[in-house]
XYZ file of C-alpha atoms in Angstrom:
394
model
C -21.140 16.108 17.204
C -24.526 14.980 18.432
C -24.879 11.556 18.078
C -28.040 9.580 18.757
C -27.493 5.917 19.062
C -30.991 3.315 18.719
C -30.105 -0.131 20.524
C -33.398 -1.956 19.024
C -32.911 -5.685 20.857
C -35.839 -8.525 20.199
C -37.974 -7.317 22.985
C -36.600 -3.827 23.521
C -35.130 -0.357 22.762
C -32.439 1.469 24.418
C -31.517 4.683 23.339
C -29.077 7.635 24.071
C -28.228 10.998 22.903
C -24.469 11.773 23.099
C -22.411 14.543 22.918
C -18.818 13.426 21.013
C -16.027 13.205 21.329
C -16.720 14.459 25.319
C -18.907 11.250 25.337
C -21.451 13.295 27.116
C -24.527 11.835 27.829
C -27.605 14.281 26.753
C -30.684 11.913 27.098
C -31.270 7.862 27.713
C -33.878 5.871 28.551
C -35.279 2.607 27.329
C -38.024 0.596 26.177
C -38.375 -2.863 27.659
C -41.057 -5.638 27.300
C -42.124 -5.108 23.884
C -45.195 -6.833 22.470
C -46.725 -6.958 26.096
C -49.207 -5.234 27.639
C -47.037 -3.425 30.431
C -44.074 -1.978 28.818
C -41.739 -0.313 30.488
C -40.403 3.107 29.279
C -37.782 5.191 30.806
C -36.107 9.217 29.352
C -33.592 10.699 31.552
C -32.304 13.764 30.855
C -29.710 15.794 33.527
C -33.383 17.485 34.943
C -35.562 15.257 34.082
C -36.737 11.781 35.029
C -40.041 10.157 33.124
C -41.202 6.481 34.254
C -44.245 4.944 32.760
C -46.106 1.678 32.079
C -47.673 1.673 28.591
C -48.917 -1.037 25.969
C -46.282 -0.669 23.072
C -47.612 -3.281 20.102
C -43.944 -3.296 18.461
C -40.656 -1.128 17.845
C -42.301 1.371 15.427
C -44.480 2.727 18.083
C -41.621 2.491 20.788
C -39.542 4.583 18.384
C -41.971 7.045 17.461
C -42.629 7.661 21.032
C -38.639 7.925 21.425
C -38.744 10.704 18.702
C -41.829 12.572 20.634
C -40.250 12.981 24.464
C -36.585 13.900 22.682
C -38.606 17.285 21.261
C -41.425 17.611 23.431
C -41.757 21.300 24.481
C -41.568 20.807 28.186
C -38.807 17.767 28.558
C -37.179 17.463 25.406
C -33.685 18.288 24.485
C -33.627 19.214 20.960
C -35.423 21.786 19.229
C -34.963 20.027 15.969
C -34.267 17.190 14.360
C -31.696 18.970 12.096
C -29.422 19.699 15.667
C -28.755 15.294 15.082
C -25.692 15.040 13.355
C -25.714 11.078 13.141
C -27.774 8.044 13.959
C -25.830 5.106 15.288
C -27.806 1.963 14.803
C -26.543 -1.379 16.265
C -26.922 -4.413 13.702
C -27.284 -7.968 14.843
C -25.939 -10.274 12.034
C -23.759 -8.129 9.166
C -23.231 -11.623 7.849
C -19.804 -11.894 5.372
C -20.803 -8.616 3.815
C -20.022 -6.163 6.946
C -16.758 -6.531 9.206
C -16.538 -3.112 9.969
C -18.856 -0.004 10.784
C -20.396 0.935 7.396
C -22.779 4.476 6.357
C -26.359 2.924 5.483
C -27.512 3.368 1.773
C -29.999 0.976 -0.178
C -27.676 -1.582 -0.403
C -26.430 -1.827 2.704
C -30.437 -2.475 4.054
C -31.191 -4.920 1.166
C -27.919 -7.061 3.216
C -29.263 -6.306 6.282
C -32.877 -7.687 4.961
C -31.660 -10.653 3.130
C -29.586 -11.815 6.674
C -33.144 -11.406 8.483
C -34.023 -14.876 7.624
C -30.769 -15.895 9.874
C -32.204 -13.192 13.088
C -35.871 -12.828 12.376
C -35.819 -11.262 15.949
C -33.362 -9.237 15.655
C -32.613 -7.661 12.235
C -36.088 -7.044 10.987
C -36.082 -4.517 14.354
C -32.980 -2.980 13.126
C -34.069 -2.157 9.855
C -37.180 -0.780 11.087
C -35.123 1.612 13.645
C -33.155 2.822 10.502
C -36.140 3.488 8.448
C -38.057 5.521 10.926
C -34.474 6.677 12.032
C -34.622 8.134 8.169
C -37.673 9.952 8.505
C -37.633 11.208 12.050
C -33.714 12.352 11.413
C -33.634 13.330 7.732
C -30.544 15.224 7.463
C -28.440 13.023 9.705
C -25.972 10.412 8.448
C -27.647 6.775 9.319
C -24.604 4.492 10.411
C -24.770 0.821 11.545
C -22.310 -0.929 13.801
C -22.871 -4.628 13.292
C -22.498 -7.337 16.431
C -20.445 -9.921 14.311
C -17.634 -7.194 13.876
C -15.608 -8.332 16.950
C -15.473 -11.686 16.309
C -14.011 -11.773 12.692
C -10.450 -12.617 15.318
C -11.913 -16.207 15.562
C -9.804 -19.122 13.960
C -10.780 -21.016 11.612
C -10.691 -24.097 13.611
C -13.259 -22.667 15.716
C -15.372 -20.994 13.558
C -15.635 -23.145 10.803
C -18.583 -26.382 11.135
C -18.103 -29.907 10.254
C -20.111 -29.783 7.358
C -19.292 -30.243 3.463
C -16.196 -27.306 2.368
C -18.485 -25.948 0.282
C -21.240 -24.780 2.411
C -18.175 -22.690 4.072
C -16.568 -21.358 0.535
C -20.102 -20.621 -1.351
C -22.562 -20.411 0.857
C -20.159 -18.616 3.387
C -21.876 -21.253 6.583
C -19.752 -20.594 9.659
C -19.600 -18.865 13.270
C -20.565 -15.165 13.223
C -20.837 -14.411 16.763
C -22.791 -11.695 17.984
C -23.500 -9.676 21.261
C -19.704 -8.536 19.869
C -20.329 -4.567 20.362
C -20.981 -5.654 24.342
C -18.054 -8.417 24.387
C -15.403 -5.384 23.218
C -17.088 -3.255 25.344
C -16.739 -4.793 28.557
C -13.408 -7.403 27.904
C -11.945 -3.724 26.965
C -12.639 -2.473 29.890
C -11.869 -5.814 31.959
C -8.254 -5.134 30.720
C -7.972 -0.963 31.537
C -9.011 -2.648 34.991
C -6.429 -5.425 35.282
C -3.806 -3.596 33.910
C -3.367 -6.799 31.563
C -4.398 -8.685 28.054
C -5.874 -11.414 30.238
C -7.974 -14.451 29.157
C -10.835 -13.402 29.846
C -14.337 -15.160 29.964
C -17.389 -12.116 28.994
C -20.842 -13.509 29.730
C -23.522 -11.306 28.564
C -26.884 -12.377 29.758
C -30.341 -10.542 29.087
C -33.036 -11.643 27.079
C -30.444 -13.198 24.421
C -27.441 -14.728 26.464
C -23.574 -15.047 25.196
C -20.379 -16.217 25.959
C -17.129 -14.940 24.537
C -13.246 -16.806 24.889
C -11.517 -13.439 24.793
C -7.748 -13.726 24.613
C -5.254 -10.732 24.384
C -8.274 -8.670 23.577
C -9.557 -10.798 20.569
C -12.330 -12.768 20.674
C -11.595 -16.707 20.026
C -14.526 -18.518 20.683
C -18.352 -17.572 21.409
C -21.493 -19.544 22.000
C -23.574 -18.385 18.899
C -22.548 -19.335 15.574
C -24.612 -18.903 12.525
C -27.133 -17.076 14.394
C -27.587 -16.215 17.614
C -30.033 -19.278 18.620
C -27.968 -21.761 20.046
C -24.821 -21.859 22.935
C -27.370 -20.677 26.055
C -30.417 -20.914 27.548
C -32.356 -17.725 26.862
C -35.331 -15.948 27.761
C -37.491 -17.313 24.720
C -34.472 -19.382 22.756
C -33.217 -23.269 23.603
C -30.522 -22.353 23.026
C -28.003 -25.832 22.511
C -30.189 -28.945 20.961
C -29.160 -32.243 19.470
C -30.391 -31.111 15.593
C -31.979 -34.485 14.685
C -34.812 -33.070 17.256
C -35.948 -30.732 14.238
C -36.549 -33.342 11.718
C -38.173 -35.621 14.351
C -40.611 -32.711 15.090
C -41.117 -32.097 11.290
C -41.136 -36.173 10.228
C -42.503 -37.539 13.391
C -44.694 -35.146 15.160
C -46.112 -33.249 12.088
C -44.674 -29.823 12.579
C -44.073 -27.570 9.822
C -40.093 -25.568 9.366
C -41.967 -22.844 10.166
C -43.310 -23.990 13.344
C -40.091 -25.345 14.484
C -38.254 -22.334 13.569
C -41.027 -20.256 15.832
C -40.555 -23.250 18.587
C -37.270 -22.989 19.245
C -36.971 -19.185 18.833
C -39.955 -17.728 20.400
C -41.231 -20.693 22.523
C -38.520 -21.760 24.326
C -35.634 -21.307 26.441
C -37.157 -19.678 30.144
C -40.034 -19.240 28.650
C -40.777 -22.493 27.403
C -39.514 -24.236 30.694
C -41.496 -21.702 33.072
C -44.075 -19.940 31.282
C -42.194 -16.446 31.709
C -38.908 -14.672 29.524
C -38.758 -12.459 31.984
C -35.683 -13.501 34.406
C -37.463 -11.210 37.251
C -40.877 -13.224 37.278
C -38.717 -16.539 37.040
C -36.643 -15.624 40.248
C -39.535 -14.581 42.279
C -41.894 -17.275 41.334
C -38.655 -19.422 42.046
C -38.584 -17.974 45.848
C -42.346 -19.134 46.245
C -41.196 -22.582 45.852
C -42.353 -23.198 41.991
C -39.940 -25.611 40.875
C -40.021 -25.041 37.544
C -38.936 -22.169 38.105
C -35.774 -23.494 40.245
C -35.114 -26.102 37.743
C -34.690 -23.526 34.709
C -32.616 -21.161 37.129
C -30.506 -24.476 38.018
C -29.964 -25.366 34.397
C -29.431 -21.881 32.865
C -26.258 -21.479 35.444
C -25.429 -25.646 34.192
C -25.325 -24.288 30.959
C -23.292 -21.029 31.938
C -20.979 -23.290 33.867
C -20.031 -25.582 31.199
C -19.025 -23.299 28.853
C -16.819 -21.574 31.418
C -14.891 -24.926 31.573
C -14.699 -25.483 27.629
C -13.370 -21.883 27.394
C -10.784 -22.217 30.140
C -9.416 -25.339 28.043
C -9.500 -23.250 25.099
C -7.192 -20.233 26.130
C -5.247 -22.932 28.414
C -6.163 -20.956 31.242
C -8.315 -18.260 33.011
C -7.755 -14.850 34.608
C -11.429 -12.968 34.613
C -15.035 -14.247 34.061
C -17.181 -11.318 33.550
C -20.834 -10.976 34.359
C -22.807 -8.328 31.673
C -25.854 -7.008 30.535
C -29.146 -6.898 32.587
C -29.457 -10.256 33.924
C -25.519 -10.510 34.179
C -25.455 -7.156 36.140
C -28.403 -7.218 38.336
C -28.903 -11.249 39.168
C -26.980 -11.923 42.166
C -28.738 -15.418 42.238
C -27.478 -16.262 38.921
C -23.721 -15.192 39.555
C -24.175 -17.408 42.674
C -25.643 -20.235 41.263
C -22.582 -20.185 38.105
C -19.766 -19.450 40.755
C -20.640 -21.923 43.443
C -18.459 -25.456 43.681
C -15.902 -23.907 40.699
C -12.909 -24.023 42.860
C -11.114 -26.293 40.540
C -11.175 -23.118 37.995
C -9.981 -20.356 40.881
C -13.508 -19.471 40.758
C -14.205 -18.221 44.558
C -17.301 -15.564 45.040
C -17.607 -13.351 47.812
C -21.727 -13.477 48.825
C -21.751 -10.327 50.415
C -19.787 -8.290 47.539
C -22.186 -10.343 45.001
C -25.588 -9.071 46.625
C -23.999 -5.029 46.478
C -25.744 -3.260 43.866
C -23.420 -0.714 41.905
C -23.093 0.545 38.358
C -19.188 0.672 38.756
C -16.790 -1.856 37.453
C -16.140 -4.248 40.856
C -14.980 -7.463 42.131
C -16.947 -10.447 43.256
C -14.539 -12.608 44.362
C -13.339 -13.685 47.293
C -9.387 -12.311 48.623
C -8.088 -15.974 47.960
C -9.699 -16.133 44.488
C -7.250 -17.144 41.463
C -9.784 -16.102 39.234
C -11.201 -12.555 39.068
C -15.160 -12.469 39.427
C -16.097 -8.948 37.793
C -19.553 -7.153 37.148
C -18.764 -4.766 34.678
C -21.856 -2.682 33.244
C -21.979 -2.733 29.369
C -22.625 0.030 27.378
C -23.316 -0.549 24.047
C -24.578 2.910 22.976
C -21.152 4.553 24.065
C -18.974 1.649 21.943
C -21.511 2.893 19.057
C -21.282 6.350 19.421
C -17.649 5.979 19.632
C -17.272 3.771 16.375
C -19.807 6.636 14.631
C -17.658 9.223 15.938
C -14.229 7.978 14.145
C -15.843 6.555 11.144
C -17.386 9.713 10.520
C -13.841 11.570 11.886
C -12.152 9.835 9.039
């Protein structure tokens, strides 16, 4: 079964082709920087290697130039489109509708459209993957695996705010959680690894940034609730704010909802501190001496830190913290800055294992470390294909 699975994040794409159930890997690549003049687009196939910088205006036009190098004549893989047996799309927010992978018909995109208004950088994307996803793939079954799937194992204590019953019973107000297709990913593998249901600390960090309390294998606690805006700093979101700040914007310094809402989504976090999302300009402006720059490194890790110490409470206890996704995976500066002086968790890091690059599962720690430090590569496109596979098995 030839599954194609279309990752479609707020500022990028990342696609795969995979053969199931071998979980072969036919064709990947990705599209990163979005929106900006100098996007970034990668296709790998076992022969063939394609890197190029290219204006992409938005996801439509990154996915329709997906669909053109996966059947190109020279490089492509598939003849046609009818050889696609099944689309795998990832979903942000599934909301209290979706708790499980679900087949996409016209209801199941009217939910995913009406939760927009909760990820207006996130689903809107999604829903445009599945509809060119339609087109481009007409006689394959469109599938979406939603991120707030793996957290449904939070209590109720956790999950549920301090607001009026109602807005919990009716309006159905609470925790989500998202990132969760990356969380079970890589906490699953954490505990292949160890041998062990641990407690277990996942910290996904790319241009959206989450932590998960994962204990026996369930999640118990993460750092977005209703949507994923608030817990940590991110590339263009704030991330954690006292909420009487939005009504003193709105009453005090004349801002509309709307402009808040765009404020604290799209103009803040990195971005709003240094002037760049990207966490590869930040660090190297931040090794020129721009202090800005330093600052939002030094408070992104403060952030990462303190949530590391609220989990541990939670679970009563820590075994693994694990460092994900492209910032999480590649940043040796930001592992160092969250690892340093945490002694008093078992938190110990090894400088020379953290500056190794690898793509394998490995250890960051030092020998003496109570705590395992692990960098464990996430993919989400496999934990799709693989939920595609059996729902479609079954």
């Amino acid at each position: 079964m030839k599954i194609i699975i279309i990752n479609s994040g707020s500022s990028s794409i990342k696609y795969q082709l995979i053969n199931m159930p071998t979980k072969e890997v036919i064709c990947s690549g990705m599209i990163d920087r979005i929106g900006l003049d100098s996007s970034n687009l990668t296709y790998v196939t076992n022969s063939t290697k394609l890197e190029e910088s290219l204006p992409i205006a938005d996801h439509k036009i990154g996915l329709e130039k997906i669909a053109e190098l996966l059947m190109n004549d020279n490089i492509g893989v598939i003849k046609t489109t009818e050889e696609i047996n099944a689309v795998g799309h990832r979903v942000v927010h599934g909301g209290s509708y979706f708790t499980d992978t679900t087949i996409i018909n016209s209801d199941v995109k009217e939910k995913i459209k009406e939760l927009s208004i909760l990820v207006p950088l996130h689903n809107p994307a999604h829903l445009l993957g599945i509809n060119v996803a339609e087109e481009i793939f007409a006689t394959a079954k469109q599938v979406a695996v939603f991120d707030t799937a793996f957290h449904q194992t939070i209590p109720v204590v956790a999950y549920k705010y301090a607001i009026p019953n109602a807005l919990l019973t009716e309006s159905k107000i609470r925790v989500y959680g998202f990132h969760g297709i990356s969380h079970k990913y890589v906490s699953e593998k954490a505990i292949e690894y160890l041998k062990k249901s641990s407690k277990i600390i996942s910290i996904h960090l790319g241009n959206g940034c989450s932590m998960t309390a994962i204990q026996d294998g369930k999640s118990i606690d993460h750092t977005m609730g209703f949507s994923p805006s608030n817990g940590l700093i991110m590339g263009t979101r704030s991330g954690d704010i006292d909420h009487s700040l939005i009504f003193y914007l709105i009453n005090t310094l004349g801002y509309t909802a709307t402009e808040v809402n765009n404020l604290l989504l799209k103009e803040s976090g990195m971005l709003g501190l240094t002037g760049y999302s990207d966490l590869r300009d930040i660090e190297a402006s931040a090794e020129k001496g721009n202090i800005d720059c330093q600052l939002a490194l030094a408070m992104n890790a403060y952030r990462i830190r303190k949530y590391i110490g609220s989990y541990a409470a939670a679970m009563n206890g820590l075994d693994a913290i694990i460092f994900t996704a492209g910032i999480g995976e590649n940043s040796s500066y930001i592992r160092k800055l969250v690892c340093t002086d945490m002694d008093y968790f078992g938190i110990e890091i090894d400088m020379e294992k953290n500056d190794i690059r690898s793509k394998e599962i490995r250890e960051i720690n030092t020998l003496n470390s109570k705590t395992k430090i692990m960098v464990i590569p996430t993919n989400e496109e496999v934990e799709i294909a693989n939920q595609v596979y059996n729902l479609l098995l079954n």
